[in-house]
CSV table of C-alpha atoms in Angstrom, one decimal:
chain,number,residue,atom,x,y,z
A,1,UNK,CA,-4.2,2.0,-19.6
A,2,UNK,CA,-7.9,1.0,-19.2
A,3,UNK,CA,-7.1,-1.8,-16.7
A,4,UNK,CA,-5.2,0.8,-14.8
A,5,UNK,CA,-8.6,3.1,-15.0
A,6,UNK,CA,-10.7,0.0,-13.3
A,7,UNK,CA,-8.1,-0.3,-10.8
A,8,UNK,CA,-8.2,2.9,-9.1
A,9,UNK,CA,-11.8,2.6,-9.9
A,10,UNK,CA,-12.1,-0.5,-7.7
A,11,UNK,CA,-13.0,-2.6,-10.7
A,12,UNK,CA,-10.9,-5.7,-10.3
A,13,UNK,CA,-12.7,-7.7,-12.1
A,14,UNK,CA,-12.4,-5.9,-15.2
A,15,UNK,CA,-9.2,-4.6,-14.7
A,16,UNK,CA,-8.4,-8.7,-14.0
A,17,UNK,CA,-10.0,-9.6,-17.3
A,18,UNK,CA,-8.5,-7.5,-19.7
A,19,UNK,CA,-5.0,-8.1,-17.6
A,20,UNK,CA,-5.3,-11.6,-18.6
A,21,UNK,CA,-5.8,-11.1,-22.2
A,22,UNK,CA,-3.2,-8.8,-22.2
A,23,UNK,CA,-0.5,-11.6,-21.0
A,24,UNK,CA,-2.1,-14.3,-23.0
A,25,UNK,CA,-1.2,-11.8,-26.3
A,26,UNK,CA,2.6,-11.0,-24.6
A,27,UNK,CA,3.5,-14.6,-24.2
A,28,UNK,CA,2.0,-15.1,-27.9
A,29,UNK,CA,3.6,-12.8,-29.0
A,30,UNK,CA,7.0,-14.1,-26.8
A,31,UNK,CA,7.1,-16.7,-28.4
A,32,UNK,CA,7.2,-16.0,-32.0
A,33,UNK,CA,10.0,-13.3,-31.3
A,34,UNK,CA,12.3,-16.4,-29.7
A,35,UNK,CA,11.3,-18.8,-32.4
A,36,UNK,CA,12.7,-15.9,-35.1
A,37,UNK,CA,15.5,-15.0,-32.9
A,38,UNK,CA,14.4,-11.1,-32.1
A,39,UNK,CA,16.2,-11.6,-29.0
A,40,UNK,CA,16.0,-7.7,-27.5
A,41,UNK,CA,12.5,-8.4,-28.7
A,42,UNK,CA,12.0,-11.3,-26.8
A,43,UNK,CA,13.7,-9.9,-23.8
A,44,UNK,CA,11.1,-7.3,-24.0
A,45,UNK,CA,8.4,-9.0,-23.7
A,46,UNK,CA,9.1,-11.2,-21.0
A,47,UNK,CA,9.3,-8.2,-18.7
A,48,UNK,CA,5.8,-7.6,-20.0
A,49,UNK,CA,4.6,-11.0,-19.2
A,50,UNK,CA,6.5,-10.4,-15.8
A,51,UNK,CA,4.9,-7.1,-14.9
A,52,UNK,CA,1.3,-8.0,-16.5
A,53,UNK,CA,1.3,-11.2,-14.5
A,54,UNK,CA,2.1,-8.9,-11.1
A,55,UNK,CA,-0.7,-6.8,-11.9
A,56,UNK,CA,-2.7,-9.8,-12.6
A,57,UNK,CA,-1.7,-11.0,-8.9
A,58,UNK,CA,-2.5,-7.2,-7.1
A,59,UNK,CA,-6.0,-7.5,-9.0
A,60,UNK,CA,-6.2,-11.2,-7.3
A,61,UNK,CA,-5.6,-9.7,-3.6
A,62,UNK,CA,-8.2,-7.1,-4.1
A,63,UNK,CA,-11.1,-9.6,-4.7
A,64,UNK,CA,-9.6,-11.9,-1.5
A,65,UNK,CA,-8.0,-14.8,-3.9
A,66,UNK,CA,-4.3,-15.3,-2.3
A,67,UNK,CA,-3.7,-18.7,-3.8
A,68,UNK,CA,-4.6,-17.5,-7.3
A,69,UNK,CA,-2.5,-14.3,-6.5
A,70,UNK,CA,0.6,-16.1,-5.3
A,71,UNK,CA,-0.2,-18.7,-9.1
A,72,UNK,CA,0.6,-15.2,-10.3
A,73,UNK,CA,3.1,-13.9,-8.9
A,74,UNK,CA,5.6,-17.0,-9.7
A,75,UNK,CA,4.2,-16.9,-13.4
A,76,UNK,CA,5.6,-13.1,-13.0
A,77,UNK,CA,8.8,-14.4,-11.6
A,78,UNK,CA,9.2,-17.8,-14.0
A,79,UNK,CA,8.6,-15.1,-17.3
A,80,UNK,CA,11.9,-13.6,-15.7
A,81,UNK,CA,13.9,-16.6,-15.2
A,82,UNK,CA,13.5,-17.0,-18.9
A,83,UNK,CA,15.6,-14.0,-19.8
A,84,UNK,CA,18.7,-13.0,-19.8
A,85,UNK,CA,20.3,-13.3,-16.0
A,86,UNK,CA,19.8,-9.7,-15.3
A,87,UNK,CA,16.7,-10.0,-16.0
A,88,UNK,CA,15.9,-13.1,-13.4
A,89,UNK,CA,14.2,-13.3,-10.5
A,90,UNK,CA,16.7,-12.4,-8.4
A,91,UNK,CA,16.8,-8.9,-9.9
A,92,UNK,CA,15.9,-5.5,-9.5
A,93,UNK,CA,13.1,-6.2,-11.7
A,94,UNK,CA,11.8,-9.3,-9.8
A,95,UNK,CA,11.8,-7.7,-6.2
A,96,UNK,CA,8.4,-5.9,-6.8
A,97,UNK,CA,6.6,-9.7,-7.5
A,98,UNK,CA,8.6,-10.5,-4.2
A,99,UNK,CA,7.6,-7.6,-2.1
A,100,UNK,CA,4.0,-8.6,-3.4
A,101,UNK,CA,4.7,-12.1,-2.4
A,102,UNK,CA,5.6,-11.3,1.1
A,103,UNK,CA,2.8,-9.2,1.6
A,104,UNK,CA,0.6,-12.3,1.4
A,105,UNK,CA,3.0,-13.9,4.0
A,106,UNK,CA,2.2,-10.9,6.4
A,107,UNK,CA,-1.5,-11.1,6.0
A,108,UNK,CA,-1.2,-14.7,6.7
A,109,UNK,CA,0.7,-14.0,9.7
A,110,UNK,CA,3.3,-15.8,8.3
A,111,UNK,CA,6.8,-13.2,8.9
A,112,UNK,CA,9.5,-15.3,9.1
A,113,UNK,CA,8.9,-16.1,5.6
A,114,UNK,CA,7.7,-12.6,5.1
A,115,UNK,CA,10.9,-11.4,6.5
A,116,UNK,CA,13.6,-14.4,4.7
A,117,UNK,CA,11.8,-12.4,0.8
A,118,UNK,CA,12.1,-8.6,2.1
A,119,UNK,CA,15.7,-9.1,3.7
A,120,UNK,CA,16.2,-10.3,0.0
A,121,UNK,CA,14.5,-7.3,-1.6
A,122,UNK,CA,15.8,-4.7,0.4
A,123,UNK,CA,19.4,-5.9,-0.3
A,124,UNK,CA,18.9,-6.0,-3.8
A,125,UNK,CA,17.5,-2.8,-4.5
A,126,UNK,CA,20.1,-1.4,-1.7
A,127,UNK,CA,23.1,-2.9,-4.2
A,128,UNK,CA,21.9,-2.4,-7.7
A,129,UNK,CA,20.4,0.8,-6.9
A,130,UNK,CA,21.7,2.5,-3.6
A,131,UNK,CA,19.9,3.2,-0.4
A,132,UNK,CA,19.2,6.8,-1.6
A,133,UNK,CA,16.2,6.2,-3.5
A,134,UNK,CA,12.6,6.0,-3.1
A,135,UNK,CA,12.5,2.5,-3.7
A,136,UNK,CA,14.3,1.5,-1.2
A,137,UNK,CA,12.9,3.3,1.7
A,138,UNK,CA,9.8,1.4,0.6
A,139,UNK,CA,11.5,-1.3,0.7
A,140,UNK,CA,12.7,-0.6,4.4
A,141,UNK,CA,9.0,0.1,5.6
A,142,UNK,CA,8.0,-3.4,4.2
A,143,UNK,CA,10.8,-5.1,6.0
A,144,UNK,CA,9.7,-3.7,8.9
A,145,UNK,CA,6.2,-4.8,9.0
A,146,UNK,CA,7.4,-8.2,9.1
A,147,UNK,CA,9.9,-7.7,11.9
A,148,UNK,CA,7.4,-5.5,14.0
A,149,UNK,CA,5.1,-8.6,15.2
A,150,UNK,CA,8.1,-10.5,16.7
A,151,UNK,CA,9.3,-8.9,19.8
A,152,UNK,CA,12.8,-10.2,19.3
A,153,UNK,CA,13.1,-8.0,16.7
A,154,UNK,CA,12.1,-4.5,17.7
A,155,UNK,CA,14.8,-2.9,18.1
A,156,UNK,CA,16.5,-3.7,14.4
A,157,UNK,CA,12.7,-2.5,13.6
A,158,UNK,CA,13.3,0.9,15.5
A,159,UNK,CA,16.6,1.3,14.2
A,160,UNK,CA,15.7,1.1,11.1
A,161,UNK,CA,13.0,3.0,10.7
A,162,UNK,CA,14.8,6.0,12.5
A,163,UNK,CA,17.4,5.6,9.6
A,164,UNK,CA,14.6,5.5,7.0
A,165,UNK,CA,12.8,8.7,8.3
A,166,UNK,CA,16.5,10.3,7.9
A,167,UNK,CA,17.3,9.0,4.9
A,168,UNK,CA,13.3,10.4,3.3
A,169,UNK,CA,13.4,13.6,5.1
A,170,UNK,CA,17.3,14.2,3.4
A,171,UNK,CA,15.8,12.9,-0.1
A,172,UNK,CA,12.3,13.8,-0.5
A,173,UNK,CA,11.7,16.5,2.3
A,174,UNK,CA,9.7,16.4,5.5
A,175,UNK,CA,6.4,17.3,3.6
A,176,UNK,CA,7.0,13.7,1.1
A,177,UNK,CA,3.9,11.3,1.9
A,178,UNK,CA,6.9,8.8,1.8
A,179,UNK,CA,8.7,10.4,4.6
A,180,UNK,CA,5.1,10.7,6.6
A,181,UNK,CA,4.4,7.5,6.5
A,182,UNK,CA,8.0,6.5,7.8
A,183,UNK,CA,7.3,8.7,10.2
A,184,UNK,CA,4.2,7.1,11.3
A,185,UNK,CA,5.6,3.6,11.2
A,186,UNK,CA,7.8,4.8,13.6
A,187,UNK,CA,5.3,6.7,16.3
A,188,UNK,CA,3.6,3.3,16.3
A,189,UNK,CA,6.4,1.2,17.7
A,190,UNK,CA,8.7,4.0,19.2
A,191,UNK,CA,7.0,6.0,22.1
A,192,UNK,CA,10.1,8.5,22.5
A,193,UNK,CA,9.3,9.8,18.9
A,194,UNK,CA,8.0,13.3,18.6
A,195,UNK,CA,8.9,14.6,15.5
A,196,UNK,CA,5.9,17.1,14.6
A,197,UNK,CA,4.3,15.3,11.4
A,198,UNK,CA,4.0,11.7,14.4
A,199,UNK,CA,2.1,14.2,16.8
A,200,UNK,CA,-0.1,15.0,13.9
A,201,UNK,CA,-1.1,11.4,13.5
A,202,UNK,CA,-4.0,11.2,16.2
A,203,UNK,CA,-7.3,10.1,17.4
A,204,UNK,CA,-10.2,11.1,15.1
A,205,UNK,CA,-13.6,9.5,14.5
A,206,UNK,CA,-15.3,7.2,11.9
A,207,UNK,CA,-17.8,5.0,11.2
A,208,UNK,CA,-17.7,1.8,9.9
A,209,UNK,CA,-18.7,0.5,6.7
A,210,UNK,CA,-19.0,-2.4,4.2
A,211,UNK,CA,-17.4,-5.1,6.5
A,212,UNK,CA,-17.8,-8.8,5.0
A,213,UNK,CA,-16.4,-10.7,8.1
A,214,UNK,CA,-17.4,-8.7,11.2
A,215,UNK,CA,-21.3,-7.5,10.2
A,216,UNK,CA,-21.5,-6.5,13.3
A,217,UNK,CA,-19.6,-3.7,13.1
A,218,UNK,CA,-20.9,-1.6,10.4
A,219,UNK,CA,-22.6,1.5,11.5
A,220,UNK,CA,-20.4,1.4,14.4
A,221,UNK,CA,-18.5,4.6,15.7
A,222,UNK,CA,-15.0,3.9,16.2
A,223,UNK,CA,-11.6,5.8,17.6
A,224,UNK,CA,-9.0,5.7,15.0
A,225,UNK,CA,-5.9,4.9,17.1
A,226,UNK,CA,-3.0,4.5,14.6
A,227,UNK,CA,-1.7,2.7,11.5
A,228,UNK,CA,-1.2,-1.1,10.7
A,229,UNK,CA,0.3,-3.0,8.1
A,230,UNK,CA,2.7,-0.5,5.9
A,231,UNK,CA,-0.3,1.8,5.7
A,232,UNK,CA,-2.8,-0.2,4.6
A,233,UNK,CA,-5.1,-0.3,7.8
A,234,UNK,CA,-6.1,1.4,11.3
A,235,UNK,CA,-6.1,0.0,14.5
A,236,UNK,CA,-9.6,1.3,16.1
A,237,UNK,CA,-11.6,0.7,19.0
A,238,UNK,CA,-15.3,0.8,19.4
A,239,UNK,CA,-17.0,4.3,21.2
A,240,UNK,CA,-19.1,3.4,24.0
A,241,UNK,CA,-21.1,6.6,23.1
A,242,UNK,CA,-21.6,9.1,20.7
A,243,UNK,CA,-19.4,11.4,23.1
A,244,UNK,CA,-16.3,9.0,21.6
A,245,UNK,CA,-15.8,7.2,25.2
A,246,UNK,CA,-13.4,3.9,24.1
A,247,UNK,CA,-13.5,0.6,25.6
A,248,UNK,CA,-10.1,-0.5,25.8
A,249,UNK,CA,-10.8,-3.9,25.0
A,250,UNK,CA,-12.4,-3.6,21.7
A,251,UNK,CA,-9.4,-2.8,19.3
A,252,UNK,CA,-8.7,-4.4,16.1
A,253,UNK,CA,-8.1,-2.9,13.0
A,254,UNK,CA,-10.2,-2.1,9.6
A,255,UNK,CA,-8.7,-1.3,6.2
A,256,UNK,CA,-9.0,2.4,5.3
A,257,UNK,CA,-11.6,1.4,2.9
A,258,UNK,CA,-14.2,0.3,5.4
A,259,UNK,CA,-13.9,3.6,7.4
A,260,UNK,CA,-16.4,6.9,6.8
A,261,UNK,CA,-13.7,9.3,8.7
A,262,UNK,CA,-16.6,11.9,10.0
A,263,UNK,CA,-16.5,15.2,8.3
A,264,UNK,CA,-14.4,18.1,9.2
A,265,UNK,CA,-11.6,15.9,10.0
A,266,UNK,CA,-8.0,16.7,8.6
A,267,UNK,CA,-6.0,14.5,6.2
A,268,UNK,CA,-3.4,13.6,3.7
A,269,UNK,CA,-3.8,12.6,0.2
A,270,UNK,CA,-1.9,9.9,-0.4
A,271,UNK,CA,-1.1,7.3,-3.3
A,272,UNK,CA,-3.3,9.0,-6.2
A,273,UNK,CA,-2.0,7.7,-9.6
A,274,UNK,CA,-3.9,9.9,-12.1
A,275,UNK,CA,-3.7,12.9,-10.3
A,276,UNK,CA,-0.2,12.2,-8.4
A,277,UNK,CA,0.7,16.1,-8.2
A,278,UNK,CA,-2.0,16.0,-5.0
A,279,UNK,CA,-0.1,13.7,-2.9
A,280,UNK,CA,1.2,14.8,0.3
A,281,UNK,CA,-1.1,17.6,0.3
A,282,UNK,CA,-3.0,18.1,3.2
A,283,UNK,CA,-7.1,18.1,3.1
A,284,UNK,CA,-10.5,18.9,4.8
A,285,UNK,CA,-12.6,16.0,4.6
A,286,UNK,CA,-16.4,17.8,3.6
A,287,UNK,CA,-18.7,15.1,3.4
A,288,UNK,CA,-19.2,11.6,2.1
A,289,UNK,CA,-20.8,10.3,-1.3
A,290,UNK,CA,-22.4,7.2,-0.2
A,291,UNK,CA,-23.1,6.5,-4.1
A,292,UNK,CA,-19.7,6.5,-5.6
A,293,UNK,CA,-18.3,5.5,-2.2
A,294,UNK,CA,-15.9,8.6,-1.5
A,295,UNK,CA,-15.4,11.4,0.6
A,296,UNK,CA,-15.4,15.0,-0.7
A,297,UNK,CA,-12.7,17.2,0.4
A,298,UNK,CA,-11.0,20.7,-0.1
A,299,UNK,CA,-7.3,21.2,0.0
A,300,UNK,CA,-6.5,22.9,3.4
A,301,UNK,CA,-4.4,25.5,2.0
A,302,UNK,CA,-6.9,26.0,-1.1
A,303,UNK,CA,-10.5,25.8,-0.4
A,304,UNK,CA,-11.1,26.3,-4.0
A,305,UNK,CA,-10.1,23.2,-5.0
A,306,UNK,CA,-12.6,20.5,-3.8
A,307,UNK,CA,-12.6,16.5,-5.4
A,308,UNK,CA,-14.2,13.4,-4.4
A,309,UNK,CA,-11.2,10.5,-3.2
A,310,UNK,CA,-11.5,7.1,-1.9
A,311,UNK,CA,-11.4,6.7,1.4
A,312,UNK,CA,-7.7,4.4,1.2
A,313,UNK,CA,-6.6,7.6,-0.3
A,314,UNK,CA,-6.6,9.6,2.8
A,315,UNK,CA,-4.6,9.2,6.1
A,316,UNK,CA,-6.8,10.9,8.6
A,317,UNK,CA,-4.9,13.1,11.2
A,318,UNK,CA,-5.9,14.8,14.2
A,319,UNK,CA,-9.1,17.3,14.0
């Protein structure tokens, strides 16, 4: 539980070392149960070694360490293939490490491998757990980041992010942040798309902050255009002036967490573990607290509630 604290804290590194103590005591503790026969016991715990050790591997991403992450990952997936064959990699269980692993793939630009592991996870999950669920449509997003960057496969994209949006909007409602964000994958490769939450999803303003790579860019104003990357970014262009006039030829795209999205601007909370019950919930972004590096915002329909959020916790829509 306190590793999960540090996480959402953006404490990898503490969250990373207590992680790995936490596997070294499972796999201790593994080991005596197989050596006494506690088999359900034993089975147990490799799950534990399997889900610590993709933990271990998210904390690893965060801090910029792929190849450590990726060590990780098939540590995860090896605990597995030491259990019963249920239990392998190859199961339910194992497609969360693979998603994971195929996220690495995208980043390196690397989607036909990307796309050979989700084609695998989303069939999975689709047969041992049915294409109603949560899960899958996840699943279904993922896949399609991977398909998105090769024209030749567009179309399959489009088509089956269309059946995704249905499928969410039938499950979980229009107002899900799940069915949103399908809905937003889909505005960014499909033009003809107007449902009313895509139309929603506009150009605001931001400034950038806390980019390692590009120096250059911080303090910059920039045009949010859309999201990138199942979510996880924004494709923005650089304001020629403080009036917000683009040039065209200055996009590329920023995660969330390097963008100050200017105050007054409209948004939705999204991914909040500890307080979940806000998710989906739409939100007035007040101000920015440059100390503990997040925005403070009201609910839209409940100006009494106000809370500081990270700034990868809010998808900015149009002001």
């Amino acid at each position: 539980q306190l590793s999960t604290i540090y996480m959402q804290d953006s404490e990898s590194e503490k969250a990373l070392s207590l992680l790995r103590r936490l596997r070294q005591m499972d796999e201790k503790l593994a080991k005596v149960a197989e050596e006494r026969g506690f088999t359900s016991v034993y089975q147990g715990l490799l799950e534990c070694c399997a889900d610590v050790s993709n933990q271990i591997g998210v904390c690893l991403m965060r801090l910029g360490k792929g190849a450590e992450a990726l060590e990780a990952y098939e540590e995860g997936l090896a605990a597995l293939d030491k259990g019963k064959p249920e239990l392998s990699r190859d199961s339910v269980e194992g497609t969360a490490i693979v998603n994971n692993i195929a996220q690495i793939h995208i980043g390196l630009g690397e989607y036909g491998e990307a796309r050979a592991l989700l084609r695998k996870v989303v069939d999975i999950r689709g047969r041992e757990r049915g294409k109603n669920t949560a899960e899958y449509i996840t699943s279904i997003n993922s896949l399609v980041c991977a398909l998105v960057p090769l024209s030749q496969f567009e179309d399959e994209a489009i088509s089956l992010l269309r059946e995704n949006v249905q499928r969410s909007k039938r499950l979980l409602g229009p107002e899900h942040p799940l069915t949103m964000k399908c809905v937003f994958f889909l505005a960014r490769i499909d033009s003809s798309v107007t449902d009313e939450h895509a139309a929603d999803f506009s150009r605001t303003f931001a400034t950038v902050a806390g980019v390692k790579g590009r120096p250059d860019l911080n303090g910059k104003r920039v045009a949010i255009m859309r999201l990138l990357d199942c979510g996880t970014r924004y494709e923005c262009r650089l304001c020629k002036s403080n009036e917000g006039e683009n040039d065209p030829k200055a996009t590329f795209g920023l995660k969330l967490s390097n963008l100050i999205i200017e105050n007054g601007t409209k948004g939705i909370i999204h991914d909040l573990v500890s307080a979940s019950h806000l998710n989906g919930k739409k939100c007035k972004i007040l101000s920015y607290d440059r100390e503990r590096k997040r925005h403070v915002v009201e609910l839209l329909y409940d100006k009494e509630t106000k809370f500081r959020v990270r700034p990868e916790n809010v998808y900015a829509l149009l002001s």
